[in-house]
PDB file of C-alpha atoms in Angstrom:
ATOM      1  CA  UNK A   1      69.131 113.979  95.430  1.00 52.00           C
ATOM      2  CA  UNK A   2      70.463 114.573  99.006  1.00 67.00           C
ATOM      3  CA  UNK A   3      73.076 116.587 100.329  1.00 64.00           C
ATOM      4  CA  UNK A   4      75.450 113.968 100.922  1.00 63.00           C
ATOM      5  CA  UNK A   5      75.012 112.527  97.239  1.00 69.00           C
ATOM      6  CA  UNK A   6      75.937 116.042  95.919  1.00 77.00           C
ATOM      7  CA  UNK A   7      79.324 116.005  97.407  1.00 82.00           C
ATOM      8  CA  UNK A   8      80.352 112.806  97.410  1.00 85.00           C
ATOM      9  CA  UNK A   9      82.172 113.638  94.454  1.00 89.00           C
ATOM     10  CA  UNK A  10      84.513 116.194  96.446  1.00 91.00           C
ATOM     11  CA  UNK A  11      84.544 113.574  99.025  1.00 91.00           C
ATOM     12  CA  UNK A  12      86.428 111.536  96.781  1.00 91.00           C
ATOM     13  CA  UNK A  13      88.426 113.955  94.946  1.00 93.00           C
ATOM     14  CA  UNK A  14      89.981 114.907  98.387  1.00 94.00           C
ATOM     15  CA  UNK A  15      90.912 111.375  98.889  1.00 93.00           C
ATOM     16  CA  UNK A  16      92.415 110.954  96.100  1.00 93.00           C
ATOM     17  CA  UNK A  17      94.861 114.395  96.561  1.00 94.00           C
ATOM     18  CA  UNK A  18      95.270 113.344 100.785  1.00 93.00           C
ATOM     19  CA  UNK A  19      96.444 109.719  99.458  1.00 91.00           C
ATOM     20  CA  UNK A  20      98.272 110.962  96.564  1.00 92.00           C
ATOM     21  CA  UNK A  21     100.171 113.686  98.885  1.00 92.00           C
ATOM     22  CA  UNK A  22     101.026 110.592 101.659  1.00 90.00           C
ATOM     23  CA  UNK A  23     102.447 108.870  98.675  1.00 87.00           C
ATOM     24  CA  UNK A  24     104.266 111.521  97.475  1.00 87.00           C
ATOM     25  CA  UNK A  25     105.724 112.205 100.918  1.00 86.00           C
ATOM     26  CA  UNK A  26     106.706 108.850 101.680  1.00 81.00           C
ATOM     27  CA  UNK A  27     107.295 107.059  98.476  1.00 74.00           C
ATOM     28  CA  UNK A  28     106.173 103.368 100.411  1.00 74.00           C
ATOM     29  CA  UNK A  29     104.018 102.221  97.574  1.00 76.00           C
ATOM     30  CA  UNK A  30     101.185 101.469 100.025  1.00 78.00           C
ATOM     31  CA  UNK A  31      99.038 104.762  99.528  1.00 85.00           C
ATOM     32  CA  UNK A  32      98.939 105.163  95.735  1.00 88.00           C
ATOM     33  CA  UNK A  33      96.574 102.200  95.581  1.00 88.00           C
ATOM     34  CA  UNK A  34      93.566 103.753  98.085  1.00 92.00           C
ATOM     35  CA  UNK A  35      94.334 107.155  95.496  1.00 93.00           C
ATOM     36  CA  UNK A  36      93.498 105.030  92.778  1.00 92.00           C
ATOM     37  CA  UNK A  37      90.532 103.550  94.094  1.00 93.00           C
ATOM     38  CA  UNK A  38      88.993 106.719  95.294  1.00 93.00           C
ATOM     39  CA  UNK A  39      89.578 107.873  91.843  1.00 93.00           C
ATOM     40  CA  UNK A  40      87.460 105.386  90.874  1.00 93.00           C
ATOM     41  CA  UNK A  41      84.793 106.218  93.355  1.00 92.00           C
ATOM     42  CA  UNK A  42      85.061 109.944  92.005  1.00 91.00           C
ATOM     43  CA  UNK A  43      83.834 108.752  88.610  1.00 92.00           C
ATOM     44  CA  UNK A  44      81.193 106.150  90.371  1.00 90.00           C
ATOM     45  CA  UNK A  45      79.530 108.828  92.706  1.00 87.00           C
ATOM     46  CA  UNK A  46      77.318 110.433  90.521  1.00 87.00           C
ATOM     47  CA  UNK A  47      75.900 107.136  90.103  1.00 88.00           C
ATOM     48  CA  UNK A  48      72.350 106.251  92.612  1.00 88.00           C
ATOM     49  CA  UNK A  49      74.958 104.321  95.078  1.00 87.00           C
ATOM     50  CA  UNK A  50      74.597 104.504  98.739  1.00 89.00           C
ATOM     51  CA  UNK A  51      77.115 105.867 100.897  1.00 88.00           C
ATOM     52  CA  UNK A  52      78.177 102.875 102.512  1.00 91.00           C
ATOM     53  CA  UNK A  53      78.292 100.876  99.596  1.00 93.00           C
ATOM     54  CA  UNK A  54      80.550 103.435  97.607  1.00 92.00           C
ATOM     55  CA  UNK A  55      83.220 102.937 100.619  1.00 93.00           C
ATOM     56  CA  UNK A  56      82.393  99.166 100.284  1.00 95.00           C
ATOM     57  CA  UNK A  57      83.078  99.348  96.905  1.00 94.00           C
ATOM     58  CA  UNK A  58      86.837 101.410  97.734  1.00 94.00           C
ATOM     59  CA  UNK A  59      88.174  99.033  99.805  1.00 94.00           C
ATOM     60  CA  UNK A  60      87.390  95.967  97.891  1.00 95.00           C
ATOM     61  CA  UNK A  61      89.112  98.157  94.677  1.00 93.00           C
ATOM     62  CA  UNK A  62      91.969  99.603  96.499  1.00 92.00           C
ATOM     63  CA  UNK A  63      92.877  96.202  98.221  1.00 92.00           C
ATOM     64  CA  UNK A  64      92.402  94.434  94.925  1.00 92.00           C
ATOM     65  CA  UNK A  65      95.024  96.957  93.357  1.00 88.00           C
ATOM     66  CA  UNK A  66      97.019  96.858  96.526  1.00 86.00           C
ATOM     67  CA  UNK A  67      97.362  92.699  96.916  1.00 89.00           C
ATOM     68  CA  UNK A  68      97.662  92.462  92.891  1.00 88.00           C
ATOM     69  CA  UNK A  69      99.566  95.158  91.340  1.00 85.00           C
ATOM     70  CA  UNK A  70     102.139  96.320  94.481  1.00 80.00           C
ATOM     71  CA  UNK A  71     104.195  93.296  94.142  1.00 80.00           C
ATOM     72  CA  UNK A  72     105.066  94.127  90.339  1.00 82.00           C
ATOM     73  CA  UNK A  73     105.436  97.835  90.863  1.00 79.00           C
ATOM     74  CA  UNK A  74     107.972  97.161  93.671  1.00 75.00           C
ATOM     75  CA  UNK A  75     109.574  94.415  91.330  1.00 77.00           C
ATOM     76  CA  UNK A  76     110.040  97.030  88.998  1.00 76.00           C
ATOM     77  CA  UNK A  77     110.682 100.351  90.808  1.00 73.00           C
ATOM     78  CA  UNK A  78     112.822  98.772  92.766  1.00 67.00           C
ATOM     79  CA  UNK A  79     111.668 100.361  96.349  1.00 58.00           C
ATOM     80  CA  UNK A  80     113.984  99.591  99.151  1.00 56.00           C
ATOM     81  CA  UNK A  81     116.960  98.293  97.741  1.00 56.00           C
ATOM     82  CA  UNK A  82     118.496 101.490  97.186  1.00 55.00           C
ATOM     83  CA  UNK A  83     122.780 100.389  96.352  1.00 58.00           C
ATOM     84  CA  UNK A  84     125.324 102.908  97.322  1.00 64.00           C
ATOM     85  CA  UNK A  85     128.598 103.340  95.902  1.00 71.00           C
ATOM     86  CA  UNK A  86     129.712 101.587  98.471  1.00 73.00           C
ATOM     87  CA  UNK A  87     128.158  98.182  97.045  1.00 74.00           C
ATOM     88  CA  UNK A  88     130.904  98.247  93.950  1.00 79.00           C
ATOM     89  CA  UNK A  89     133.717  97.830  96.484  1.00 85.00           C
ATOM     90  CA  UNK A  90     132.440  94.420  97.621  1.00 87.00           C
ATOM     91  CA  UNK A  91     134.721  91.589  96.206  1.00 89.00           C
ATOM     92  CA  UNK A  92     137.651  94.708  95.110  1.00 91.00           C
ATOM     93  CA  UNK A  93     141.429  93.715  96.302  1.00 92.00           C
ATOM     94  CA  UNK A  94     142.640  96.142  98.919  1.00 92.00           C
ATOM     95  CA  UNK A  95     146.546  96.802 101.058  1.00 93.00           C
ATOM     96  CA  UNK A  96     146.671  96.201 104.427  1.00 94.00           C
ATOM     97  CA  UNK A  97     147.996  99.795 105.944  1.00 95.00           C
ATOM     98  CA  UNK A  98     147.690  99.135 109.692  1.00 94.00           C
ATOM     99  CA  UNK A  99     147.480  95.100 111.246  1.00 93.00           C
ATOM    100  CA  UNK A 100     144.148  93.476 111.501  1.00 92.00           C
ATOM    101  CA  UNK A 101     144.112  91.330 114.500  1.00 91.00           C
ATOM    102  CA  UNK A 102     141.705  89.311 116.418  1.00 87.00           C
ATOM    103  CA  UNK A 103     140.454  92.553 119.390  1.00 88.00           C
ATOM    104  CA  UNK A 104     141.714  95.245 116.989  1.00 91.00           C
ATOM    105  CA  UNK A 105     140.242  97.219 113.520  1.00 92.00           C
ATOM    106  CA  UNK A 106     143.154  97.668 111.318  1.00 93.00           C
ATOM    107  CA  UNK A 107     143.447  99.958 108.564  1.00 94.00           C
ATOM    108  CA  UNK A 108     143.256  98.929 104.636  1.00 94.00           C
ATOM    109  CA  UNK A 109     143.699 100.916 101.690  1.00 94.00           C
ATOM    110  CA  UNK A 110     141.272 101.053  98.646  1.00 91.00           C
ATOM    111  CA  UNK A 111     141.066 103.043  95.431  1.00 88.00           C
ATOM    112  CA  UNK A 112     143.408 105.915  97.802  1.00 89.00           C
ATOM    113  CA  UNK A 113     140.933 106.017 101.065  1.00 90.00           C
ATOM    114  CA  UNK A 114     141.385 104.502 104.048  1.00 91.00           C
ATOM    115  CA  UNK A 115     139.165 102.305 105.381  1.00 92.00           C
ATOM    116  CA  UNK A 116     138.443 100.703 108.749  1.00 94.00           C
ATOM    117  CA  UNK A 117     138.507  96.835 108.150  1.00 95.00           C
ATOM    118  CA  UNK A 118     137.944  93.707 109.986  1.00 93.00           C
ATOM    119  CA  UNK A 119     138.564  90.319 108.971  1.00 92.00           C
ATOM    120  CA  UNK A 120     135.304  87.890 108.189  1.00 90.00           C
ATOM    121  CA  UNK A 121     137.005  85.165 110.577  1.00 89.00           C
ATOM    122  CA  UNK A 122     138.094  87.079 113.358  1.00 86.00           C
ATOM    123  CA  UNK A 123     142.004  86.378 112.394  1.00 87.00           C
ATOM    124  CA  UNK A 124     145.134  88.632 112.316  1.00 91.00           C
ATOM    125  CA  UNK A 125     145.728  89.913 109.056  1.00 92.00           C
ATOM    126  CA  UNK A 126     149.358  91.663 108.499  1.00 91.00           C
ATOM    127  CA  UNK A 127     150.701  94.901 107.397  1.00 92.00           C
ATOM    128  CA  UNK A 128     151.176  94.963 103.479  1.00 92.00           C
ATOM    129  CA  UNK A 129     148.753  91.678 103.141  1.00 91.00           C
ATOM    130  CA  UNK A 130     146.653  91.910 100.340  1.00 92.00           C
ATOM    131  CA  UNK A 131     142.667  91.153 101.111  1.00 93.00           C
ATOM    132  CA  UNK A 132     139.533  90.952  99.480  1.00 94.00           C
ATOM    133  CA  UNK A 133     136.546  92.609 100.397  1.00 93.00           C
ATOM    134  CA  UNK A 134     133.866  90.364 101.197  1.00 92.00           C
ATOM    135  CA  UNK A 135     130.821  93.105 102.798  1.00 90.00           C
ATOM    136  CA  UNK A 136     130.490  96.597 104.262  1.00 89.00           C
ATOM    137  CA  UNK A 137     129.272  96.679 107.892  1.00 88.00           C
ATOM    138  CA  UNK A 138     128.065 100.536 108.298  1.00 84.00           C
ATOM    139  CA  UNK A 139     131.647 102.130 107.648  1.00 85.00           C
ATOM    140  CA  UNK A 140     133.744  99.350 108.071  1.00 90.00           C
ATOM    141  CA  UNK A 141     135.180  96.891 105.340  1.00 92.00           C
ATOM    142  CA  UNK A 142     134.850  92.989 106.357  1.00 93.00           C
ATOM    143  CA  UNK A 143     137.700  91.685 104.598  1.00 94.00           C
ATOM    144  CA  UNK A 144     139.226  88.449 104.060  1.00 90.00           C
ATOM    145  CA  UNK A 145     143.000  87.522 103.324  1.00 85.00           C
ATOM    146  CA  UNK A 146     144.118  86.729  99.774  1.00 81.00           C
ATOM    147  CA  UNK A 147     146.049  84.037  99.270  1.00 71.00           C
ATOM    148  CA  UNK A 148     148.330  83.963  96.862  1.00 65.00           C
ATOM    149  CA  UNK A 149     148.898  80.996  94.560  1.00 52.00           C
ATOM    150  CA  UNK A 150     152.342  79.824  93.726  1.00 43.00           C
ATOM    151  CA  UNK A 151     152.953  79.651  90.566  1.00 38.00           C
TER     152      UNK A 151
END
């Protein structure tokens, strides 16, 4: 056996811990597949496989996992579409405190904060007006006037 066939298995073993660490660190879901395919090559090394075809052999693996098994995991982690508190505000009733007009923020009151707020269609919307809140726009509400139905 040569030298390089003797520590091929440390080869992959770092790998696996360098591409487990990124993943770790960054939490992308992109890494964790080349960790699992070198720690696949870590129990194929001791087997009479050259070199070249071992890191063949990774990257067909660790794309395979990658293209087949990353949509699901995302699916089901959930990765990137981290909700704030924020989010249950959307669609919540909230008091006009300051006007709301066409160049100007105004001021609205929600669950006893104030909030800077904007309406969705670029109209005025008065002092003491009720309004809905239709999205958050970094710390400003985009709301949009209630109207009220006679009864």
């Amino acid at each position: 056996m040569n030298i390089v066939m003797e520590y091929l298995p440390w080869f992959w073993l770092f790998l696996v811990i360098l591409f487990t660490a990124i993943e770790v660190a960054t939490f992308g879901l992109a890494t964790i597949w080349f960790a699992l395919g070198a720690l696949v090559m870590l129990f194929l090394s001791p087997l009479p496989i050259p070199f070249l075809w071992q890191i063949l052999l990774f990257l067909i693996i660790s794309s395979v996992l990658l293209i087949f098994t990353r949509p699901v995991a995302v699916k089901k982690l959930k990765v990137g579409r981290e909700k704030t508190n924020t989010d249950s505000l959307i669609g919540e009733k909230a008091l006009v405190i300051k006007d709301i007009t066409e160049f100007e923020k105004g001021l609205v009151k929600l669950h006893g904060m104030e909030w800077s707020a904007r309406s969705v269609d670029g109209g005025a919307i008065a002092k003491n007006a009720t309004c809905r809140v239709e999205r958050i726009e970094g710390v400003t509400l985009v709301v949009g006037k209630v109207v009220l139905e006679e009864e």
